mmCIF file of C-alpha atoms in Angstrom:
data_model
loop_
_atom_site.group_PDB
_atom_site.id
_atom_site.type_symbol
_atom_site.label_atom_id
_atom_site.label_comp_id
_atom_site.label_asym_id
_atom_site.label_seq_id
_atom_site.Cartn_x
_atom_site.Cartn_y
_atom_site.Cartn_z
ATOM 1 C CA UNK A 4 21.350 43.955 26.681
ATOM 2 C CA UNK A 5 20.336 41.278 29.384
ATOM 3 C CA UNK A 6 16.517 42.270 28.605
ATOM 4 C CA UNK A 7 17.241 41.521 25.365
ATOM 5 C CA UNK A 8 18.487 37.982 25.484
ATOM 6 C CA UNK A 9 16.021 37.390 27.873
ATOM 7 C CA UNK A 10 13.709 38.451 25.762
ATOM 8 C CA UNK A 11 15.307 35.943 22.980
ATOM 9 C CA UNK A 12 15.303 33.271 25.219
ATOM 10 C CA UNK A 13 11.602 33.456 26.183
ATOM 11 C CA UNK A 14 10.749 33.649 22.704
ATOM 12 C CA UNK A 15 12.730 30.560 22.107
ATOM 13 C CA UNK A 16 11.077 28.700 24.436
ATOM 14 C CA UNK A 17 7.550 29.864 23.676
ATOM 15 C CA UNK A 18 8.214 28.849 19.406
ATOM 16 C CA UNK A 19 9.151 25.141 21.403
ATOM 17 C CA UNK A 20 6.557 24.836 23.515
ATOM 18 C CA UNK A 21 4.327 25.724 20.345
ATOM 19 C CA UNK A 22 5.814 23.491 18.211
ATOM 20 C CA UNK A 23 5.555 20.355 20.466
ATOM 21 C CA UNK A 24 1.738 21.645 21.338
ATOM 22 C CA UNK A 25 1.155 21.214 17.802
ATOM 23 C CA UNK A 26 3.023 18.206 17.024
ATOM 24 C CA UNK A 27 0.674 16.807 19.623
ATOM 25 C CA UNK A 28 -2.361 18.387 18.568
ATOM 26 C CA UNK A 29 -1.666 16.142 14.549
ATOM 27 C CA UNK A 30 -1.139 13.034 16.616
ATOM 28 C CA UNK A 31 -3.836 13.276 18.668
ATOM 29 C CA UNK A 32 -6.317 14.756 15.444
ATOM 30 C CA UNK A 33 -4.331 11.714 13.153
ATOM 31 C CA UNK A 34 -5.427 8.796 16.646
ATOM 32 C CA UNK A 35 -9.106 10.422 16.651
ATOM 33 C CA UNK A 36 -9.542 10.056 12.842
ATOM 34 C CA UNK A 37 -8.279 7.075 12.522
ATOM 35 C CA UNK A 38 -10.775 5.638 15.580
ATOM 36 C CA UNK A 39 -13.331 7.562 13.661
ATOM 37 C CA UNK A 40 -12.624 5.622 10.098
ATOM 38 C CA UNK A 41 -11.951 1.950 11.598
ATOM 39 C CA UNK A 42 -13.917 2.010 15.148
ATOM 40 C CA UNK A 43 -13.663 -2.072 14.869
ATOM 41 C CA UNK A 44 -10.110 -1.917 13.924
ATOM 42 C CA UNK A 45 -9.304 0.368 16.714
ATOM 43 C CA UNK A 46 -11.737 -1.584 19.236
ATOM 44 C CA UNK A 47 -9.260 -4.579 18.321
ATOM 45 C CA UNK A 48 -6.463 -2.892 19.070
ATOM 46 C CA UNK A 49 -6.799 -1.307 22.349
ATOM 47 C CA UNK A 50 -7.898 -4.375 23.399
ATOM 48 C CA UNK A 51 -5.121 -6.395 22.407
ATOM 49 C CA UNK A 52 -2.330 -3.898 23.498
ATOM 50 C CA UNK A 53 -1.240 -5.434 26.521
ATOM 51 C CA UNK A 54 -1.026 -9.013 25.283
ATOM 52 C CA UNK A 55 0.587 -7.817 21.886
ATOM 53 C CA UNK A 56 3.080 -6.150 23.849
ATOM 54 C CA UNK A 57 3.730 -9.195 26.222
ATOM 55 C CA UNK A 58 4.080 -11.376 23.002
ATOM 56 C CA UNK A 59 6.698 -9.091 21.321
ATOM 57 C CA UNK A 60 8.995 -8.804 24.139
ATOM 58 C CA UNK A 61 8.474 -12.594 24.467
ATOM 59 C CA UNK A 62 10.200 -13.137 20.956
ATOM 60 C CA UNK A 63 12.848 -10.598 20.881
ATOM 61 C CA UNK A 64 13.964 -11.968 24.160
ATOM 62 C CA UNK A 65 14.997 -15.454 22.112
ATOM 63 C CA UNK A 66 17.585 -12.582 20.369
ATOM 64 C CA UNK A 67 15.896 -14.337 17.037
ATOM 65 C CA UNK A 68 18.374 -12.356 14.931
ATOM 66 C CA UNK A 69 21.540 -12.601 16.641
ATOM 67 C CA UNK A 70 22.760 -15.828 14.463
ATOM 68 C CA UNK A 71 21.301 -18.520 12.117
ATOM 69 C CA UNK A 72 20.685 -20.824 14.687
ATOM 70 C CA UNK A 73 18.476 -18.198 16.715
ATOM 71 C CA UNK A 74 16.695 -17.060 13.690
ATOM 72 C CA UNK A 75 16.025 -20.726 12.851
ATOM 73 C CA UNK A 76 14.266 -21.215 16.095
ATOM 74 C CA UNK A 77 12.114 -18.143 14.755
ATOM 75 C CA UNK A 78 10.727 -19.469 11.747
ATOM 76 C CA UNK A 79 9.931 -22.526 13.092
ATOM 77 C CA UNK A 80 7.807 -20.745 15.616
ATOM 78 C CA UNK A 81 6.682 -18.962 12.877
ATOM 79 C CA UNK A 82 5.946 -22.670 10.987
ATOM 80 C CA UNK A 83 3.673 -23.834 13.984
ATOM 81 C CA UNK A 84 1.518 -20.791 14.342
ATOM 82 C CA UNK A 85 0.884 -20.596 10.757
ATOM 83 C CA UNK A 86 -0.183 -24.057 10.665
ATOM 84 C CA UNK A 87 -2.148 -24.170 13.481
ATOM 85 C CA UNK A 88 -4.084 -21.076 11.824
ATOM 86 C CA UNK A 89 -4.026 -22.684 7.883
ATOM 87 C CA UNK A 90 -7.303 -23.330 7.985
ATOM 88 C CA UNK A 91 -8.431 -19.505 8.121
ATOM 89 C CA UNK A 92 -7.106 -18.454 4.407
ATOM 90 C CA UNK A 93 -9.459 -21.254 2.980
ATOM 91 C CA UNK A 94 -12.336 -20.032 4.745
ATOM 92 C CA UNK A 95 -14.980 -19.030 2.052
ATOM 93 C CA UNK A 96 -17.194 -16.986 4.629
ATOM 94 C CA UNK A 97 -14.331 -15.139 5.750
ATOM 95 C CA UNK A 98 -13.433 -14.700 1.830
ATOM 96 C CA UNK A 99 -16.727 -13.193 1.432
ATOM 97 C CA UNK A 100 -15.403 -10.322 4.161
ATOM 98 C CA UNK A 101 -11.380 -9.909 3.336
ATOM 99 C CA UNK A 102 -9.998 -9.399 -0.416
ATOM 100 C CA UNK A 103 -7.260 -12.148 -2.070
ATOM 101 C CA UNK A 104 -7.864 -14.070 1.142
ATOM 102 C CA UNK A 105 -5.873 -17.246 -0.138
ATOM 103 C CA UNK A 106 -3.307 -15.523 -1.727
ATOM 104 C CA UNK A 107 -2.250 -13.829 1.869
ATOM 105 C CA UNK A 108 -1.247 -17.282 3.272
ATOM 106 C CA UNK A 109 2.717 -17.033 4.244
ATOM 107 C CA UNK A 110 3.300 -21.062 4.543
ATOM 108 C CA UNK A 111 4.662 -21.495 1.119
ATOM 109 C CA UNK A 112 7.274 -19.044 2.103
ATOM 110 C CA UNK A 113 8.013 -20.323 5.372
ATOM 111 C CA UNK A 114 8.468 -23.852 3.909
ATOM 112 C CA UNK A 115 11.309 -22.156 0.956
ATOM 113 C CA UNK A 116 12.866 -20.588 3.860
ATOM 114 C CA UNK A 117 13.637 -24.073 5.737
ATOM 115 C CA UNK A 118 14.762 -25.270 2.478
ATOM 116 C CA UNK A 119 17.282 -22.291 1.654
ATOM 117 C CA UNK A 120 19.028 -22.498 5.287
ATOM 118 C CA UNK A 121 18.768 -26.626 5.248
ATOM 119 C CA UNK A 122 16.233 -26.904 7.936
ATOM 120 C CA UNK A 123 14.107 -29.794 7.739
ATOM 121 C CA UNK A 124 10.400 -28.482 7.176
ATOM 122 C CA UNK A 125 8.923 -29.031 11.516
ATOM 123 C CA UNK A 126 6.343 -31.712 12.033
ATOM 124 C CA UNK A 127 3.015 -30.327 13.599
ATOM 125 C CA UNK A 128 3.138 -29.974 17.386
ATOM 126 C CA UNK A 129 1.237 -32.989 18.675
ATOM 127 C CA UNK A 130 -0.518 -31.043 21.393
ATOM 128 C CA UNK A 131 -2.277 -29.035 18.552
ATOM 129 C CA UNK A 132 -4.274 -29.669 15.531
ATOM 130 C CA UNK A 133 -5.959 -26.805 14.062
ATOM 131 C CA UNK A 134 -7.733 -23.922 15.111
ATOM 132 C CA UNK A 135 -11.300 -24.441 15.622
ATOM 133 C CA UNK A 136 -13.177 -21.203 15.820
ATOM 134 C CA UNK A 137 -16.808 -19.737 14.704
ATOM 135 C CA UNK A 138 -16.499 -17.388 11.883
ATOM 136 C CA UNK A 139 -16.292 -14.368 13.699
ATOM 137 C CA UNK A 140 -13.982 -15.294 15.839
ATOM 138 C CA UNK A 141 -11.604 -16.440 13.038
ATOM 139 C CA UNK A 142 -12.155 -13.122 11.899
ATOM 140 C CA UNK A 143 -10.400 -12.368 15.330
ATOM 141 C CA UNK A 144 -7.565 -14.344 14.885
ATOM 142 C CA UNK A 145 -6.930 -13.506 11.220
ATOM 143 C CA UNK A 146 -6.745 -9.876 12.439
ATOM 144 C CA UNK A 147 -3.690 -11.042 14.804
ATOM 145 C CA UNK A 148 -2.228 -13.038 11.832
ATOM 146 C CA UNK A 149 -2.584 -10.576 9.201
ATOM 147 C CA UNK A 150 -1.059 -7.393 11.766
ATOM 148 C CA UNK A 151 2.006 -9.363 12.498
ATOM 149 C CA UNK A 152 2.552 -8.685 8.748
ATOM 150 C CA UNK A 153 3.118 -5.178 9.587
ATOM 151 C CA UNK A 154 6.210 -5.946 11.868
ATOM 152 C CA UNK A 155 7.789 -8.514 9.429
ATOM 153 C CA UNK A 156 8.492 -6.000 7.344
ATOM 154 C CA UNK A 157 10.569 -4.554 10.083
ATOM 155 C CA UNK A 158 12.274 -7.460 11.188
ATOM 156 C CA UNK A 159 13.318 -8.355 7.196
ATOM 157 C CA UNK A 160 15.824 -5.870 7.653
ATOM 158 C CA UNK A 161 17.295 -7.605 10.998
ATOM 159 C CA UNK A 162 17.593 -10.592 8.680
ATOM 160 C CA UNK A 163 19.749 -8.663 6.206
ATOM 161 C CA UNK A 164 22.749 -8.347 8.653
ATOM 162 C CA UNK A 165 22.495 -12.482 8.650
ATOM 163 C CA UNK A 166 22.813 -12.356 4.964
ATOM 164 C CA UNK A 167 19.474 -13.009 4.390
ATOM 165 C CA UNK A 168 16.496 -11.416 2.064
ATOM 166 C CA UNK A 169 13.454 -12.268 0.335
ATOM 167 C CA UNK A 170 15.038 -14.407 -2.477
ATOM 168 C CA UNK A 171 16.679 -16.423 0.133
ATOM 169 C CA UNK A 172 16.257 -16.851 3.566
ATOM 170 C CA UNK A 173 14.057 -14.301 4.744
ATOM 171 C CA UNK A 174 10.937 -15.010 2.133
ATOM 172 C CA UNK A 175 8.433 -15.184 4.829
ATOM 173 C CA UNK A 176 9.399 -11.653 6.545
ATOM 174 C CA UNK A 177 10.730 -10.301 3.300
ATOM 175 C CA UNK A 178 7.056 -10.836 1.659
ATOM 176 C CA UNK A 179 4.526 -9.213 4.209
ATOM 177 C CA UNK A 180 5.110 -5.805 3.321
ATOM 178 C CA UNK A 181 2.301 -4.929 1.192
ATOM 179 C CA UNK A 182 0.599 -1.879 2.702
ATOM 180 C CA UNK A 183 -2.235 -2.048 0.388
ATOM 181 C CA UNK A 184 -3.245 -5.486 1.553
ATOM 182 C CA UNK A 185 -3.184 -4.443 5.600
ATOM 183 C CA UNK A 186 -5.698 -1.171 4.344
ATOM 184 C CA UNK A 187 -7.937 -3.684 2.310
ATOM 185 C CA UNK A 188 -8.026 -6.000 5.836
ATOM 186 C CA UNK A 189 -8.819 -3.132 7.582
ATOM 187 C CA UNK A 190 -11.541 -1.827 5.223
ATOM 188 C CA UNK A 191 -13.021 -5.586 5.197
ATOM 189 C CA UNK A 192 -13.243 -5.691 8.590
ATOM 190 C CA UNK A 193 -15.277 -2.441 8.947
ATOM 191 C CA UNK A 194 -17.497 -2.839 5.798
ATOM 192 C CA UNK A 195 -18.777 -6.292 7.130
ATOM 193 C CA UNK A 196 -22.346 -7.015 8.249
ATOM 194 C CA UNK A 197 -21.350 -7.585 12.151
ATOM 195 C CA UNK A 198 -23.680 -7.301 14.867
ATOM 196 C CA UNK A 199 -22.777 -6.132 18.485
ATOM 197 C CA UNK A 200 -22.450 -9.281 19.840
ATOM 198 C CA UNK A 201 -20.714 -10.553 16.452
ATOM 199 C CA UNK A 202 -18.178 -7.919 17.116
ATOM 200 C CA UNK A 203 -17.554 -9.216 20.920
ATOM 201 C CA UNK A 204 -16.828 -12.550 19.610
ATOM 202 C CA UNK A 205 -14.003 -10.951 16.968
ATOM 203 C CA UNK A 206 -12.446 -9.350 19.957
ATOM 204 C CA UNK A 207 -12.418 -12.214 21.695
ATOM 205 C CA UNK A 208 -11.423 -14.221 18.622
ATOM 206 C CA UNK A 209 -8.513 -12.251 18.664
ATOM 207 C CA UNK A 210 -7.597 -11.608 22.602
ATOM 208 C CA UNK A 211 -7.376 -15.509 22.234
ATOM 209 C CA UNK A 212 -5.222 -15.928 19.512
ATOM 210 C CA UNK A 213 -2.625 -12.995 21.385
ATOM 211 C CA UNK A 214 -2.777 -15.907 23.970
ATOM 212 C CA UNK A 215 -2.000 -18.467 22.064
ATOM 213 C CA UNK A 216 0.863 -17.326 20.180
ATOM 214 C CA UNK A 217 2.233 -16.240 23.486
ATOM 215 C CA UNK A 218 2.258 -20.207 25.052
ATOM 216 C CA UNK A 219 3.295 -21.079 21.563
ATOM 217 C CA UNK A 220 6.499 -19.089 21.883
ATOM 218 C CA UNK A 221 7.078 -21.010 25.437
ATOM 219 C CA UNK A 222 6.410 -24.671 23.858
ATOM 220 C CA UNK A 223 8.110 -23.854 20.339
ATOM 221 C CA UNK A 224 11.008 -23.203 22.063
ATOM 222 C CA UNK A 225 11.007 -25.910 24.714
ATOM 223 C CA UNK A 226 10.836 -28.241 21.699
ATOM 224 C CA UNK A 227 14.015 -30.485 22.346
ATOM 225 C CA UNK A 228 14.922 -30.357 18.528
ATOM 226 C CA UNK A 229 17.875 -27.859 17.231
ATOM 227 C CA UNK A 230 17.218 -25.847 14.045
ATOM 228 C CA UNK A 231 19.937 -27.296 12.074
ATOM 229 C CA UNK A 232 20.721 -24.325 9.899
ATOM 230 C CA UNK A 233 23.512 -24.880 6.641
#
């Protein structure tokens, strides 16, 4: 009887240990086929994983979606990066690379968002203009800009508990998720006619804009003006 459960038991364990092998095995074959397909888009990645990781934990740490008043303080973070980076969705060389460039630009949204919660619409930081890049470099940056579509359409449901959603409130988070856009970046990115060093400079186009949305999250919120949220 005791050979027998041990028998069970061993069994049990070995049908585990298989099944997380293999679970492993997918992820791994999924991470290698994916660096395979997009070898630029993964190249940007890995070497933007610290500093993307710094600048998350930077802006959930400002509990953006605990109240109005918090998320308020989000968007208009939100309102100074996007301006400082305008100039990128009229670029007609970077057109030329990424599909419906124009029509990807979130500042429209951001701006209905200040008006639906009664925020006056921020002035522009006066220690920044605009971004001034070369092209391949913006490509860089747009990479950042366009990704941190892909977590917006995470935190739109945080806004939900505030009442808030893409008809109201929540336009500029509620409106990034469009999958088919972020696999059209991605495709633009590796069907365009870069060189090695053009390359180097997108990487470093976009290490630098991971920087600079980090000490924007510092100065955005040392900003002495309150969101005034209705």
């Amino acid at each position: 009887m005791w050979l027998r459960i041990i028998n069970q038991l061993f069994y049990g364990f070995y049908q585990l240990a298989r099944s997380y092998l293999y679970d492993e095995f997918k992820l791994n074959k999924m991470s290698n086929l994916r660096s395979a397909n997009y070898p630029r888009m993964s190249k940007l990645r890995t070497s933007t994983s610290s500093v993307h990781d710094q600048l998350d934990k930077k802006i959930m740490a400002q509990s953006p979606f605990e109240n109005k008043a918090n998320y308020g303080q989000f968007l208009r973070y939100q309102y100074y990066l996007m301006d400082y980076v305008a100039g990128l969705y009229q670029n007609s060389q970077l057109a030329d690379m990424i599909p419906d460039l124009q029509n990807r630009d979130r500042c429209a949204q951001l701006i209905q968002d200040f008006q639906d919660l009664g925020m006056a619409q921020p002035e522009p930081l006066p220690t920044h203009s605009h971004l001034d890049a070369s092209l391949f470099e913006s490509l860089g940056w747009l990479y950042v800009i366009e990704g941190s579509k892909l977590g917006a359409a995470i935190l739109a449901k945080e806004a939900e508990k505030l009442g808030l959603n893409s008809e109201f409130g929540a336009r500029f988070l509620a409106g990034s998720n469009q999958g088919a856009h972020w696999r059209q970046f991605m495709q633009g990115v590796e069907e365009a006619p870069l060189s090695e060093p053009q390359v180097q400079a997108m990487l470093e186009g976009a290490q630098a804009a991971f920087k600079f949305a980090n000490e924007l999250v510092e100065l955005s919120y040392a900003q002495s003006e309150d969101a005034h949220v209705a």
